[in-house]
Short mmCIF file of C-alpha atoms in Angstrom, two decimals:
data_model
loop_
_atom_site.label_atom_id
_atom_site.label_comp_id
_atom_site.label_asym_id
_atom_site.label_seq_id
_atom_site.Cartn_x
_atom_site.Cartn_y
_atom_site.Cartn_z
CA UNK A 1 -37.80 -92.55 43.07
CA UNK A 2 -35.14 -90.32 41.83
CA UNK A 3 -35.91 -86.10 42.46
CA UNK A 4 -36.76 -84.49 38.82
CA UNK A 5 -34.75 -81.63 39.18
CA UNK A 6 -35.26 -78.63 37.02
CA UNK A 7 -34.69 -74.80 37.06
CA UNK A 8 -35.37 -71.28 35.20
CA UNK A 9 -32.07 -69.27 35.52
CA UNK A 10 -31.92 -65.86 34.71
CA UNK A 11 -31.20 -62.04 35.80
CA UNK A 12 -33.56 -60.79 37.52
CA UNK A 13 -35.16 -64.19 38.22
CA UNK A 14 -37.28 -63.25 40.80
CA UNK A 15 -40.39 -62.24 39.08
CA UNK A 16 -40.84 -65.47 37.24
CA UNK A 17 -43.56 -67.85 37.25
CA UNK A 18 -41.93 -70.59 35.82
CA UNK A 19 -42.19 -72.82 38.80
CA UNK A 20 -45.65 -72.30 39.59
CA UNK A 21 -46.43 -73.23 35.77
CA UNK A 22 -44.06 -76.09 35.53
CA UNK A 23 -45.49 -77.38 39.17
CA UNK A 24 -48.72 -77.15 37.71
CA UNK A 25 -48.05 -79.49 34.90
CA UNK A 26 -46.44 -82.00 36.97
CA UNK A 27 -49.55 -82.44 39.18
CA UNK A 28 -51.59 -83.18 35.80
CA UNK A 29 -49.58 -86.28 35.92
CA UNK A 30 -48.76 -87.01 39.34
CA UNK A 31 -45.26 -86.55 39.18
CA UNK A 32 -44.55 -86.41 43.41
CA UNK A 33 -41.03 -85.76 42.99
CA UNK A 34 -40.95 -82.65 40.59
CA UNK A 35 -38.35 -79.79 41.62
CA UNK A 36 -38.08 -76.41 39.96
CA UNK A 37 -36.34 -73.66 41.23
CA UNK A 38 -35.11 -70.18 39.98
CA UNK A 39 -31.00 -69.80 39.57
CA UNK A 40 -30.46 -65.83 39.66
CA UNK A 41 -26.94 -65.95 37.75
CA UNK A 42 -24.88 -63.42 35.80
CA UNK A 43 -22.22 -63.01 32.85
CA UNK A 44 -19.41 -64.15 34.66
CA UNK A 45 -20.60 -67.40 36.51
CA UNK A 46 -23.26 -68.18 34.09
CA UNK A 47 -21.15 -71.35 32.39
CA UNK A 48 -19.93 -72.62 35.95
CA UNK A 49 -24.22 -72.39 37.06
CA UNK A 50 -25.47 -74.53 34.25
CA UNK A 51 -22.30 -77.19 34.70
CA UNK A 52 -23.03 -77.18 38.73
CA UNK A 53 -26.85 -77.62 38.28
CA UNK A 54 -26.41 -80.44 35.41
CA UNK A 55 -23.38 -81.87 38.12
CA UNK A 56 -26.24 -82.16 40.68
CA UNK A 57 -28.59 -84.15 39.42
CA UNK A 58 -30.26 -81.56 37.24
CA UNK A 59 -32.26 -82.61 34.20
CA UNK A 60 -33.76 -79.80 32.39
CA UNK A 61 -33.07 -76.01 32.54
CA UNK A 62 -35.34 -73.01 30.98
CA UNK A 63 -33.15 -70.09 30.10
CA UNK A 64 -34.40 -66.23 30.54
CA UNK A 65 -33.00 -62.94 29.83
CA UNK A 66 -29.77 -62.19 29.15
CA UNK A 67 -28.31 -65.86 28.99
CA UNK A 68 -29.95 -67.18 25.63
CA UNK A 69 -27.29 -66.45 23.58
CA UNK A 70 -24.57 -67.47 25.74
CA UNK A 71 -27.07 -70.52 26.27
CA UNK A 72 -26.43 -71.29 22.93
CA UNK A 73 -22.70 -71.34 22.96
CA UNK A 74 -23.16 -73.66 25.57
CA UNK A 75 -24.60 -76.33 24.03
CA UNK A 76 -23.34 -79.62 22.27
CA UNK A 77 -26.39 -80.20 20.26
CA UNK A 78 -29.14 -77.67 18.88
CA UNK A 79 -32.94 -78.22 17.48
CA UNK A 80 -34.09 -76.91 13.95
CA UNK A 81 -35.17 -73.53 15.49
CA UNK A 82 -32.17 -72.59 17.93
CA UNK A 83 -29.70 -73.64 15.09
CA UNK A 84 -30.89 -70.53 13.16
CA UNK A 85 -31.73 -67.86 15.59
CA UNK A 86 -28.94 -68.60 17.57
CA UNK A 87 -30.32 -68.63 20.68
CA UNK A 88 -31.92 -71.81 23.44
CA UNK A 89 -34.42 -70.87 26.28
CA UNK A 90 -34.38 -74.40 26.87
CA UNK A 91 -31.67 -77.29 27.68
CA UNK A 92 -31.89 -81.04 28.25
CA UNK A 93 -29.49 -83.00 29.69
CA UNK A 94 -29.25 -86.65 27.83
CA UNK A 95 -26.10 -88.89 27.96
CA UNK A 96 -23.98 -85.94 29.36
CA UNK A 97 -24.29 -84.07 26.40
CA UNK A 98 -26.37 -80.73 26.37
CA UNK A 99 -29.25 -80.11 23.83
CA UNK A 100 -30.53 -76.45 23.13
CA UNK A 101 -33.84 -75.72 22.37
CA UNK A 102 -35.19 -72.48 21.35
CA UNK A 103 -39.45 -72.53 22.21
CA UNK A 104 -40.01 -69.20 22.65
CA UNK A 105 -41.27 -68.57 18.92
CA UNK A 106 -43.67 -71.13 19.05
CA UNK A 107 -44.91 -70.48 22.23
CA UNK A 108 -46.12 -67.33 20.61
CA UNK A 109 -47.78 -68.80 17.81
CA UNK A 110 -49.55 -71.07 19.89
CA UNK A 111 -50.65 -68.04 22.21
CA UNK A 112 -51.76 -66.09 18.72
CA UNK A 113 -53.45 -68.92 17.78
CA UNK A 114 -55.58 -69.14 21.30
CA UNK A 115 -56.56 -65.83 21.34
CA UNK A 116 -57.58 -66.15 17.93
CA UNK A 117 -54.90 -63.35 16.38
CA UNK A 118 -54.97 -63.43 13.18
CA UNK A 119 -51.20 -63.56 11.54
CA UNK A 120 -52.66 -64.55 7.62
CA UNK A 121 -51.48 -61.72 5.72
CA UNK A 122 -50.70 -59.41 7.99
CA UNK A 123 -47.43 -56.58 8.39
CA UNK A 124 -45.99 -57.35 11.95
CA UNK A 125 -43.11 -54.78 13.64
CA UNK A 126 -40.74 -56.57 15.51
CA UNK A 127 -39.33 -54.22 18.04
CA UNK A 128 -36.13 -55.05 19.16
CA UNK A 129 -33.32 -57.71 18.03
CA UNK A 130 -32.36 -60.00 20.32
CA UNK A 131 -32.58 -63.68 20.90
CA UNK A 132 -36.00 -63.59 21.80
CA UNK A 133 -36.84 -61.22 18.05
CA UNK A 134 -34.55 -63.97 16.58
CA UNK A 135 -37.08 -66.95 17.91
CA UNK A 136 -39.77 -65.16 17.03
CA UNK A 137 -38.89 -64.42 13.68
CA UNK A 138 -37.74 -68.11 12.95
CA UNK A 139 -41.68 -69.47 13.64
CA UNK A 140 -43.24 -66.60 12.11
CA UNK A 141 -41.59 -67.35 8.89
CA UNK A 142 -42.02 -71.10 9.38
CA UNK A 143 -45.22 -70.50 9.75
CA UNK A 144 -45.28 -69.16 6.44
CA UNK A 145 -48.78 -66.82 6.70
CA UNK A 146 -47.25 -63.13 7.35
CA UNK A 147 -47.22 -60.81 4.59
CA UNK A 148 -44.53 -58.94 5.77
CA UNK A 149 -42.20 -58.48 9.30
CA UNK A 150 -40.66 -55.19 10.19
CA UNK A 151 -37.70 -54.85 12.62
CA UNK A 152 -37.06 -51.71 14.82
CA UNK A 153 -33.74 -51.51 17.22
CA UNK A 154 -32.32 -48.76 18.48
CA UNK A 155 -29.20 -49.77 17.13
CA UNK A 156 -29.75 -50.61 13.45
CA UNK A 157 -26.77 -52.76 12.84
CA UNK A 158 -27.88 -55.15 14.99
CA UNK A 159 -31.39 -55.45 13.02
CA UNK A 160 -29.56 -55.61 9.99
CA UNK A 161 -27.83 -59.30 11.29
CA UNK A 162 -30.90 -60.52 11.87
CA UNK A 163 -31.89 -59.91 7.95
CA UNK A 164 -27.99 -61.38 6.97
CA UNK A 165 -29.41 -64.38 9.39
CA UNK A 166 -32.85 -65.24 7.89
CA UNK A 167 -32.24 -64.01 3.90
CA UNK A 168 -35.60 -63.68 3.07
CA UNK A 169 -37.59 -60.71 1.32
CA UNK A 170 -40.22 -61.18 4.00
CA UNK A 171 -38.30 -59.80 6.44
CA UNK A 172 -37.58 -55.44 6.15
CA UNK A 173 -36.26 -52.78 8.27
CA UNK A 174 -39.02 -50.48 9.81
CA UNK A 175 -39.13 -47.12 7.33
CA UNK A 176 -41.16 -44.14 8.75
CA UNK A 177 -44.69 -44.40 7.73
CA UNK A 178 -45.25 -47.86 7.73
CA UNK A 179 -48.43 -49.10 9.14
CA UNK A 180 -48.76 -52.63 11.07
CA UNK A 181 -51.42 -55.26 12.11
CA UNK A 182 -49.80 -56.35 14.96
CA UNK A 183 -46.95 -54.94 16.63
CA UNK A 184 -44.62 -57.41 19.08
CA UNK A 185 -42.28 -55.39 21.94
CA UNK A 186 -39.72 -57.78 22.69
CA UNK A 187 -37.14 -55.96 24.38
CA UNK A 188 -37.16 -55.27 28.41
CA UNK A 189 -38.64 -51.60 27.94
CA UNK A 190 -41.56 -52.46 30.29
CA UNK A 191 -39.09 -53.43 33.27
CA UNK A 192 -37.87 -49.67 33.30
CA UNK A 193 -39.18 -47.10 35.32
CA UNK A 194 -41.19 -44.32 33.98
CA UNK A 195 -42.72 -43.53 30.09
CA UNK A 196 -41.80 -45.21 27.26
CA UNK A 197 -40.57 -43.23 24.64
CA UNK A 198 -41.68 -45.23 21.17
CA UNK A 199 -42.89 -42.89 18.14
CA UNK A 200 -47.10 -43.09 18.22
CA UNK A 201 -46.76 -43.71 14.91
CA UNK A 202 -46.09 -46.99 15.10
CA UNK A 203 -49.57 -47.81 16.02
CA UNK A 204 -51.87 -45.32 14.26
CA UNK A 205 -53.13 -47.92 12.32
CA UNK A 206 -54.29 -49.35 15.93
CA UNK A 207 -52.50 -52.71 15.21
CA UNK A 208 -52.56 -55.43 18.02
CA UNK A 209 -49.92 -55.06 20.72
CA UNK A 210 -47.93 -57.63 22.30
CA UNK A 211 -45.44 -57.26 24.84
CA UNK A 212 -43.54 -60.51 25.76
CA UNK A 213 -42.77 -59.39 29.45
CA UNK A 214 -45.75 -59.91 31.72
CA UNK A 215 -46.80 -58.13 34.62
CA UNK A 216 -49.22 -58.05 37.81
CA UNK A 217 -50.64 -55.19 36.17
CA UNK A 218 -50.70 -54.13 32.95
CA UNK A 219 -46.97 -53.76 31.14
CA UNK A 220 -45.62 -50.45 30.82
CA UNK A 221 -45.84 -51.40 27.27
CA UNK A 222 -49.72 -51.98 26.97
CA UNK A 223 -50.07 -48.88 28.92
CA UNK A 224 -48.17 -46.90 25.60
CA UNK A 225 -50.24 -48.41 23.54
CA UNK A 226 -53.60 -48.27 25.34
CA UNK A 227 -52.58 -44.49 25.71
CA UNK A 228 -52.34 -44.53 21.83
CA UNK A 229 -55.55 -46.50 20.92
CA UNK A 230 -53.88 -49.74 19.53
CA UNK A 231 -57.21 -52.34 19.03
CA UNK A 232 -56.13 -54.47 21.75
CA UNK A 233 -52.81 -55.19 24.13
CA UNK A 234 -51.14 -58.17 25.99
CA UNK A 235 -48.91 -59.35 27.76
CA UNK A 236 -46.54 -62.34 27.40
CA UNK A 237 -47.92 -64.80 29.92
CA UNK A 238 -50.00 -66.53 27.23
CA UNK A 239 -46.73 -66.98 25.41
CA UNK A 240 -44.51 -68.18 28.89
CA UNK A 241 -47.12 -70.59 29.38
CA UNK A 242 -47.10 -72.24 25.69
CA UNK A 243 -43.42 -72.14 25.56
CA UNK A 244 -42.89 -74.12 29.06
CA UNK A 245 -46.07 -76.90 27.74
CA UNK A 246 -43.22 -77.10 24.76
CA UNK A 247 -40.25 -77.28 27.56
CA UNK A 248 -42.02 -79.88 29.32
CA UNK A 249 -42.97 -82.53 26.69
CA UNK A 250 -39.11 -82.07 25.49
CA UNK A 251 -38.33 -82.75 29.11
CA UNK A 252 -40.49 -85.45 30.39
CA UNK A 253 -42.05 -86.90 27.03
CA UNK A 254 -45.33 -85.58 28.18
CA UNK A 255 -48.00 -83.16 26.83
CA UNK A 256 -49.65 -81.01 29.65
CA UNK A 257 -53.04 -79.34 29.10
CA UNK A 258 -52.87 -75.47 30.04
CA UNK A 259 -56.74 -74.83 30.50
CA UNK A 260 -57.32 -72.51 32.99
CA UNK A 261 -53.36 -71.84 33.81
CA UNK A 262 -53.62 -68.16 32.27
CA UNK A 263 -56.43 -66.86 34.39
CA UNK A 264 -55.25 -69.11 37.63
CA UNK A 265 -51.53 -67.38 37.70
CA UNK A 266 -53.60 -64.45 37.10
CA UNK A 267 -55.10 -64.62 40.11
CA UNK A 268 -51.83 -64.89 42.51
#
């Protein structure tokens, strides 16, 4: 039997647990030959990384920070979601042609929805406006049950695309004073070194905080907002783990069961 080849590329790579989740799906269904490596990559030779893996036999790639955007260039053909936030975290290779996916935004939902957070009629802040804000956004609205979704970036013009990009009166700029439910960090804050600087404000209404970058320990983003008293904080592994159940049923036509995959990568 042909090797499944498949691959996370990204920069930094290194940290991610891609392969042990992905290799933990393929087991469920006994899939001997399963590959999945990490491709650390950068601007310049990030086109000529994706044609050499596809080239080699590759069959599916999972696309991390900063390459979903230019992951999206890339592509020939694009699903419902990565069409409008302009930007894929996940490609499939069928009949030569590329196809862009974008399952970060569900992922989330489906995480929300496990640990029973409530998103019916609640004010979510957005912070930051990426690709990864962009996904997010895109399923919240689908989802159709927020009453409102802020967006704070530290550059504002960038947060204001993202409003030209979804038209809808759901979707504000963050104005001093506003108070949240749940608050989602989705830039790479918690991959600096030292304190965050983010206004307290944000969460004196102790929202629930999210941070979509996952850590060992806590992120240095839960520690902010355990320092400030939000309700309750977590990280994005819930979220990586949905997401790559959505990469691999795109990939291999099969739906893995992630019981016990949170607390077991926990453990490593």
């Amino acid at each position: 039997m042909d090797e499944l080849k498949f691959a996370v590329i990204g920069n930094p790579v290194s940290h991610s647990l891609s392969p042990d989740i992905h290799l933990f799906f393929a087991r469920q269904f006994q899939l001997e030959h399963f590959n999945y490596t990490k491709i650390k990559s950068d601007e310049n030779d990030f086109e000529k990384d994706i044609n050499d893996f596809f080239k080699n036999g590759g069959m599916g790639l999972n696309v991390t920070v900063p390459f979903k955007g230019l992951a999206y260039n890339l592509c020939d053909q694009l699903d419902r979601s990565a069409t409008q936030c302009k930007s894929v975290n996940t490609i499939l290779i069928d009949s030569g042609k590329l196809t862009g996916y974008s399952t970060d935004g569900q992922g989330l939902i489906d995480d929300f929805l496990h640990k029973e957070i409530t998103l019916k009629d609640s004010k979510i802040l957005i912070i930051g406006a990426g690709g990864s804000a962009a996904s997010i956004i895109s399923s919240l609205l689908l989802h159709g049950k927020t009453k409102e979704i802020s967006i704070l970036n530290r550059t504002k013009s960038n947060a204001l695309k993202l409003l030209d990009l979804f038209e809808t009166n759901k979707l504000i700029i963050h104005e001093e004073g506003e108070q949240y439910d749940i608050v989602i960090n989705t830039t790479p804050i918690s991959m600096n070194v030292g304190d965050i600087i983010l206004p307290p404000e944000l969460i004196i209404n102790k929202p629930i905080c999210y941070d979509l970058f996952y850590d060992k320990e806590k992120t240095l983003f839960q520690k902010w907002a355990e320092k400030n008293e939000s309700s309750s904080n977590y990280d994005g592994l819930g979220m990586l783990i949905h997401q790559a159940k959505h990469s691999f049923k795109i990939w291999n036509n099969l739906s893995p069961d992630i019981d016990g995959l949170e607390e077991l990568l926990r453990r490593k």
